[in-house]
Short mmCIF file of C-alpha atoms in Angstrom, two decimals:
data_model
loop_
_atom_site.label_atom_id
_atom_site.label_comp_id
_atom_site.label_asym_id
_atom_site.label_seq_id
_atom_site.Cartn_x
_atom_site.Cartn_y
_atom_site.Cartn_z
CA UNK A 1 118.97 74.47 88.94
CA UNK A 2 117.86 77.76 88.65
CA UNK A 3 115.37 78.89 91.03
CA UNK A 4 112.97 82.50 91.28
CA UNK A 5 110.78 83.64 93.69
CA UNK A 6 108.29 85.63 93.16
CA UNK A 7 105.74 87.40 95.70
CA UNK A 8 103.21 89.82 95.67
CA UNK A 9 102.65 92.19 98.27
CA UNK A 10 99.98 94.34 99.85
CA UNK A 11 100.60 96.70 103.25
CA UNK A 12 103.56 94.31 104.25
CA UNK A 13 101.90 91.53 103.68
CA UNK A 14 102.39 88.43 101.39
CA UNK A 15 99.68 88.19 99.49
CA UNK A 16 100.85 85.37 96.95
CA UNK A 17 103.98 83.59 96.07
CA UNK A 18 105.48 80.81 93.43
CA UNK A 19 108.58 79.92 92.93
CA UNK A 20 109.92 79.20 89.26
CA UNK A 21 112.41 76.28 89.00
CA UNK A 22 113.73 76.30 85.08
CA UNK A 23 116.25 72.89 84.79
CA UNK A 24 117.51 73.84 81.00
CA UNK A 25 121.38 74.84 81.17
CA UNK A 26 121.45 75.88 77.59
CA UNK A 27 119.56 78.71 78.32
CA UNK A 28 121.43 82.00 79.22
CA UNK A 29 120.88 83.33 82.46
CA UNK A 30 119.00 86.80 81.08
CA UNK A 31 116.64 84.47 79.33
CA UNK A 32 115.71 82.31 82.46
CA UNK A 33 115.09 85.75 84.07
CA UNK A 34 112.62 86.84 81.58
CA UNK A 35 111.13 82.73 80.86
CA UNK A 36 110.78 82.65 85.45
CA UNK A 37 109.18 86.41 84.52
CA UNK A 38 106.75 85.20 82.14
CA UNK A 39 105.76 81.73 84.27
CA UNK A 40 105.25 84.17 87.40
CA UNK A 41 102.84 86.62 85.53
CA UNK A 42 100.67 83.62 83.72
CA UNK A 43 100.86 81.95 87.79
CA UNK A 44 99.64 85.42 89.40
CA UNK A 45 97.94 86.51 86.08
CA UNK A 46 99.15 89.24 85.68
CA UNK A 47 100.49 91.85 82.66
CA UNK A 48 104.12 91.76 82.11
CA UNK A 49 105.71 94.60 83.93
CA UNK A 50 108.18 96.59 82.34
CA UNK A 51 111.65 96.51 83.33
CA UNK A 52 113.03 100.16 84.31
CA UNK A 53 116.67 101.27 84.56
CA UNK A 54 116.44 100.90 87.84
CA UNK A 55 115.06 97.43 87.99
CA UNK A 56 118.01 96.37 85.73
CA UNK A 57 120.33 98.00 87.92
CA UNK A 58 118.65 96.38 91.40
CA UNK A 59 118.62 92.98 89.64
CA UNK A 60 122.30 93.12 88.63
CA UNK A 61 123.53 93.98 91.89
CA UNK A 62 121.59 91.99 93.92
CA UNK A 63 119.41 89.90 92.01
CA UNK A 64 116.26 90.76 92.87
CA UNK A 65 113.89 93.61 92.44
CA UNK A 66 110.36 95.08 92.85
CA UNK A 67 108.26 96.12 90.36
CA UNK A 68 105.78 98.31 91.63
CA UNK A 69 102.49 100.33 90.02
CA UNK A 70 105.02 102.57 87.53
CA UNK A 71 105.84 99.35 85.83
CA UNK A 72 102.56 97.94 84.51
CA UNK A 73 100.68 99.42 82.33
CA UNK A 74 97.83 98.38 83.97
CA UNK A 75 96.66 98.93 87.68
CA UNK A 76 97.23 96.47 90.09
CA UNK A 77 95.49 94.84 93.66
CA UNK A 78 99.17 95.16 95.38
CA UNK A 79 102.09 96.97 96.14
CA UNK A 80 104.58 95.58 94.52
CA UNK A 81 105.90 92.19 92.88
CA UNK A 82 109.28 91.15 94.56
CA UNK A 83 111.09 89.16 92.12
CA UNK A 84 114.02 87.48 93.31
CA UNK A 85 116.41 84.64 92.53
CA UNK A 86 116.93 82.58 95.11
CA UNK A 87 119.35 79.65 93.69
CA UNK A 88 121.56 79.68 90.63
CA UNK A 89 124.06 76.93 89.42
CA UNK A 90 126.70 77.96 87.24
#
């Protein structure tokens, strides 16, 4: 199983959370990144953020990142979304 969790949050303070469980093993792992990535923005509702060089860079070394106000084009209630995966079969 593949497992993400996302939260939102607002002056160190969870606002919201979900966590995405995907169960298909045909799918690659980038593309149960972005499919746990889409699920978490229709759950919060929420624009897509964009992923920056450094989110790609957080994400690969440590799986997880933040995507704060610079990656949304739109504004946003919080400080940041943590996105982070939190089990992963091989």
């Amino acid at each position: 199983m593949f497992r993400i969790w996302g939260k939102l949050i607002k002056d160190n303070h969870l606002v919201k959370d979900y966590t995405v469980c995907i169960d298909d093993y045909s799918l690659s792992r980038t593309a149960k990144v972005y499919s746990a990535l889409d699920t978490l923005c229709y759950e919060f509702d929420l624009a897509k953020p964009v992923w920056l060089k450094s989110n790609q860079e957080d994400f690969i070394k440590h799986s997880r990142t933040r995507f704060t106000k610079d990656n949304f084009i739109e504004q946003i209630e919080f400080d940041y979304l943590d996105f982070q995966v939190i089990e992963e079969d091989y």
